[in-house]
Structures are given as structure tokens and as C-alpha cells.
Short mmCIF file of C-alpha atoms in Angstrom, two decimals:
data_model
loop_
_atom_site.label_atom_id
_atom_site.label_comp_id
_atom_site.label_asym_id
_atom_site.label_seq_id
_atom_site.Cartn_x
_atom_site.Cartn_y
_atom_site.Cartn_z
CA MET A 12 0.05 0.23 -0.09
CA SER A 13 2.85 2.79 0.66
CA ASP A 14 3.36 2.97 -2.97
CA THR A 15 -0.04 4.03 -3.82
CA PRO A 16 -1.80 7.28 -3.05
CA GLY A 17 -3.60 4.96 -0.94
CA ILE A 18 -1.21 5.91 2.13
CA VAL A 19 -1.54 9.36 1.29
CA VAL A 20 -5.30 9.59 1.32
CA LEU A 21 -4.96 7.43 4.77
CA ARG A 22 -2.90 10.08 5.78
CA GLU A 23 -5.03 13.28 5.37
CA CYS A 24 -8.15 11.37 6.32
CA MET A 25 -6.06 10.77 9.62
CA VAL A 26 -5.49 14.51 10.09
CA PHE A 27 -9.07 15.86 9.31
CA VAL A 28 -10.24 13.30 12.13
CA HIS A 29 -7.80 14.86 14.43
CA SER A 30 -8.66 18.31 13.45
CA TRP A 31 -12.23 17.47 14.05
CA MET A 32 -11.91 15.69 17.21
CA SER A 33 -9.28 18.49 18.36
CA ALA A 34 -11.88 20.82 17.75
CA LEU A 35 -14.63 18.87 19.12
CA LEU A 36 -12.52 18.50 22.64
CA GLY A 37 -11.31 21.97 22.85
CA THR A 38 -7.80 20.87 22.18
CA ASP A 39 -7.49 22.99 19.02
CA ARG A 40 -6.98 26.16 20.86
CA GLY A 41 -3.12 26.05 21.64
CA LYS A 42 -1.75 27.36 25.34
CA LYS A 43 -5.40 28.33 25.61
CA SER A 44 -6.98 25.05 25.47
CA SER A 45 -8.66 23.50 28.68
CA PHE A 46 -7.19 20.67 28.15
CA SER A 47 -3.43 19.06 27.80
CA PRO A 48 -4.02 15.36 26.48
CA VAL A 49 -3.07 13.94 29.37
CA ALA A 50 -5.68 16.26 31.68
CA LEU A 51 -8.07 15.10 28.78
CA GLY A 52 -7.34 11.68 29.51
CA ILE A 53 -7.12 11.49 33.07
CA LEU A 54 -10.89 13.23 32.67
CA TYR A 55 -12.54 10.53 30.23
CA MET A 56 -10.89 7.96 32.52
CA SER A 57 -12.15 8.96 35.71
CA TYR A 58 -15.53 9.33 34.32
CA PHE A 59 -15.91 6.02 31.91
CA HIS A 60 -13.75 3.70 34.65
CA LYS A 61 -12.41 3.74 37.91
CA ILE A 62 -9.44 5.07 38.82
CA LYS A 63 -7.03 5.17 41.36
CA MET A 64 -4.71 8.27 41.76
CA GLY A 65 -1.83 5.61 42.08
CA ASP A 66 -2.70 3.95 38.76
CA ILE A 67 -2.26 7.79 36.57
CA PRO A 68 1.40 7.85 36.36
CA GLY A 69 1.63 4.28 34.58
CA LYS A 70 -1.10 4.54 32.29
CA PHE A 71 0.06 7.69 30.61
CA ASN A 72 3.80 7.29 31.37
CA ILE A 73 4.34 10.56 33.37
CA SER A 74 5.77 10.69 36.65
CA ARG A 75 4.07 10.46 40.10
CA SER A 76 4.51 14.29 40.63
CA THR A 77 3.60 15.14 37.29
CA ALA A 78 0.29 13.17 37.95
CA THR A 79 -0.58 14.99 40.82
CA ASP A 80 0.16 18.19 39.06
CA TYR A 81 -2.62 16.94 36.58
CA VAL A 82 -5.14 16.08 39.41
CA ASN A 83 -4.72 18.87 41.31
CA ASN A 84 -5.20 21.41 38.53
CA LEU A 85 -8.58 19.44 37.03
CA GLU A 86 -9.64 19.60 40.79
CA LYS A 87 -9.06 23.18 41.18
CA ARG A 88 -11.38 23.94 38.11
CA GLY A 89 -13.56 21.79 39.47
CA TYR A 90 -13.51 19.01 37.06
CA VAL A 91 -12.85 15.91 39.55
CA ARG A 92 -12.14 15.26 42.65
CA ARG A 93 -10.62 12.78 44.84
CA VAL A 94 -12.48 10.04 47.26
CA LYS A 95 -10.70 7.83 49.78
CA ASP A 96 -11.42 4.41 49.25
CA GLU A 97 -13.82 3.36 51.89
CA SER A 98 -12.27 -0.06 52.12
CA ASP A 99 -8.65 0.95 52.26
CA LYS A 100 -7.84 4.24 53.05
CA ARG A 101 -5.02 3.84 51.19
CA ASP A 102 -6.36 4.05 47.66
CA ILE A 103 -7.61 7.44 46.23
CA TYR A 104 -10.09 7.49 43.52
CA ILE A 105 -10.11 10.18 41.01
CA ILE A 106 -14.32 10.76 40.12
CA PRO A 107 -15.65 13.79 37.63
CA ASP A 108 -16.79 16.43 39.48
CA LYS A 109 -20.51 17.90 38.07
CA LYS A 110 -18.21 20.36 35.76
CA GLY A 111 -16.40 17.39 34.87
CA GLU A 112 -19.90 15.32 34.10
CA LYS A 113 -21.45 17.93 32.44
CA TRP A 114 -18.15 19.00 29.88
CA ILE A 115 -17.89 15.04 29.30
CA LEU A 116 -21.55 14.97 28.47
CA GLU A 117 -21.62 17.86 26.20
CA THR A 118 -18.81 16.90 24.25
CA GLU A 119 -20.03 13.35 24.13
CA THR A 120 -23.13 14.40 22.33
CA ALA A 121 -21.34 16.98 20.08
CA ILE A 122 -19.13 13.95 19.26
CA PHE A 123 -22.27 11.97 18.86
CA SER A 124 -23.65 14.10 16.13
CA PHE A 125 -20.94 14.52 14.57
CA LEU A 126 -20.10 10.70 13.71
CA ASN A 127 -23.69 10.55 13.02
CA SER A 128 -23.82 13.35 10.45
CA ARG A 129 -20.65 11.62 8.72
CA LEU A 130 -22.11 8.21 8.90
CA SER A 131 -24.89 9.06 7.80
CA VAL A 132 -23.10 9.50 3.53
CA LEU A 133 -23.07 5.70 4.03
CA SER A 134 -25.31 3.22 2.99
CA GLN A 135 -25.78 0.83 5.81
CA ASP A 136 -24.07 -1.85 4.09
CA GLU A 137 -20.99 0.93 3.70
CA GLN A 138 -21.32 1.51 7.50
CA GLU A 139 -21.25 -2.03 8.21
CA THR A 140 -18.24 -2.64 6.04
CA PHE A 141 -16.27 1.22 7.57
CA LEU A 142 -17.01 0.17 10.91
CA SER A 143 -15.33 -3.63 10.49
CA LEU A 144 -12.67 -2.61 8.53
CA LEU A 145 -11.72 0.41 11.41
CA SER A 146 -12.10 -2.08 13.64
CA LYS A 147 -9.60 -4.39 12.35
CA PHE A 148 -7.31 -1.19 11.46
CA THR A 149 -6.94 -0.46 14.66
CA GLY A 150 -7.02 -3.84 17.03
CA TYR A 151 -10.52 -2.68 18.71
CA GLY A 152 -13.17 -5.50 19.43
CA ASP A 153 -10.48 -8.49 19.12
CA GLY A 154 -10.47 -9.29 22.50
CA LYS A 155 -7.89 -6.95 23.79
CA ASP A 156 -8.33 -3.81 26.17
CA HIS A 157 -8.34 -0.68 24.31
CA GLU A 158 -5.30 0.32 26.40
CA CYS A 159 -3.27 -2.53 25.60
CA VAL A 160 -3.41 -2.49 22.01
CA LEU A 161 -2.67 1.50 22.30
CA MET A 162 0.76 0.59 24.62
CA GLU A 163 1.64 -1.66 22.03
CA THR A 164 1.38 0.78 19.07
CA LEU A 165 3.36 3.10 20.98
CA LYS A 166 5.57 0.56 22.27
CA THR A 167 6.11 -0.56 18.68
CA VAL A 168 6.69 2.92 17.35
CA PHE A 169 8.73 4.24 19.95
CA LEU A 170 10.93 1.05 20.94
CA MET A 171 11.71 0.02 17.52
CA LYS A 172 15.46 -0.88 16.30
CA SER A 173 17.22 1.69 14.78
CA GLU A 174 17.52 0.20 11.43
CA VAL A 175 13.91 -0.21 11.45
CA GLN A 176 13.72 3.75 12.20
CA THR A 177 15.37 4.55 9.80
CA GLU A 178 13.70 2.63 7.23
CA ASN A 179 10.66 4.13 8.84
CA ARG A 180 12.23 7.00 8.28
CA ILE A 181 13.20 6.38 4.92
CA GLU A 182 9.93 5.55 4.32
CA SER A 183 7.94 8.46 5.51
CA GLU A 184 10.10 11.00 3.71
CA ARG A 185 9.05 9.35 0.27
CA VAL A 186 5.53 9.40 1.98
CA CYS A 187 5.54 13.11 2.37
CA ASP A 188 7.03 13.78 -0.46
CA MET A 189 4.31 12.02 -2.01
CA VAL A 190 1.62 14.52 -0.32
CA ARG A 191 3.68 17.40 -1.33
CA ARG A 192 3.51 16.47 -4.98
CA VAL A 193 -0.40 15.47 -4.44
CA TYR A 194 -0.65 19.12 -3.17
CA GLU A 195 1.20 20.62 -5.61
CA LYS A 196 -1.04 18.98 -8.46
CA LYS A 197 -4.18 20.24 -6.66
CA ARG A 198 -2.95 23.66 -6.32
CA GLU A 199 -2.25 23.75 -10.26
CA PHE A 200 -6.02 23.31 -10.88
#
């Protein structure tokens, strides 16, 4: 596939989806953004999963003090709060506060609306095929926890042997050149 324009189209689609999601999540405003990706991850995890303060560093590959800073900031702004476990007082859970719950629900409503509008351009069969292929592409639904899939992917990307990284860098440069040529052709029209 890397020798075809398909990789260029895939990359452009990923950029568009990332841009749309950044706008929906409010992370497209640079320094004026309400949330960093880690803060956003903590807020989402606190809403959808039971998360202990001590688990945050491992889940986001950050230090304990950095995790504390993120949670302190979210707590100060009213998005989350700390709650001690009744059965083990050493465990502190991070749960969304009313403001955090409201933000999640509003954001999820916007995302749901966006996804429905984009899926509506596809027939029912196309939607099923698209979702099946997307699930296969992302590894979602193969029985693995989505966090494990993400961590495996990140490890693969960041911990590759140097010769593979060099090969991938050369391939990336080639793809970037291909993207530039596609854009140059578009500008000619």
C-alpha cells in the first residue's frame, strides 16, 4: 500500500479526523486549550472507569509528581475530585465532579452528533463495512483492552530497532514527498 496514493489518502483522512476531534474536544486552541491530552485522558478515564490516583502515572507514562500536578489542576478547576476508598483508606480514586460530568456529556453529545452526520453519508452496508475495517485497522474488538492495543502500538513505534526506525524515516520522507506532489497537483488546478 505504501507505493500507492492510498497511504496519502489515509494520512490526509487521519489529519482531518484529528482536526475534527481536536475541535470537538477543545484541544485545538494551543495554549488557550482547556485541556492537555493527559488532562483530557484523566478526565475521560475518571468518567468511564474507576481510576486510582496511583494508577495514573503508569497509564500515561508520567511521573507521580506530574500526575499529581494534572489532578490538582483538574481538581482546582472543578472537573474532578479525590475520594478515599472506604475499604482501603490508602487508595484514592479520581472521580469527575459535576463540572467534569457536564463537560463529558456535552462533548460526547457533540462527538455523537458529528459521527452520526459523517456516517449518514454511507449506506447501511457501507457503514457496516467501514466499521468492520476500522475495527480491524485499529485492533479494536479483537478481545484486547483498548489501552493495551494503544500501548503496544506506542511501544512498536517508539521502541523499534534503529535500522527499522531509519527504514521508517526513509519511508516517511518518501510519503511526505508524495503528499507534497499531490498538493502541488491540486494547486495547479
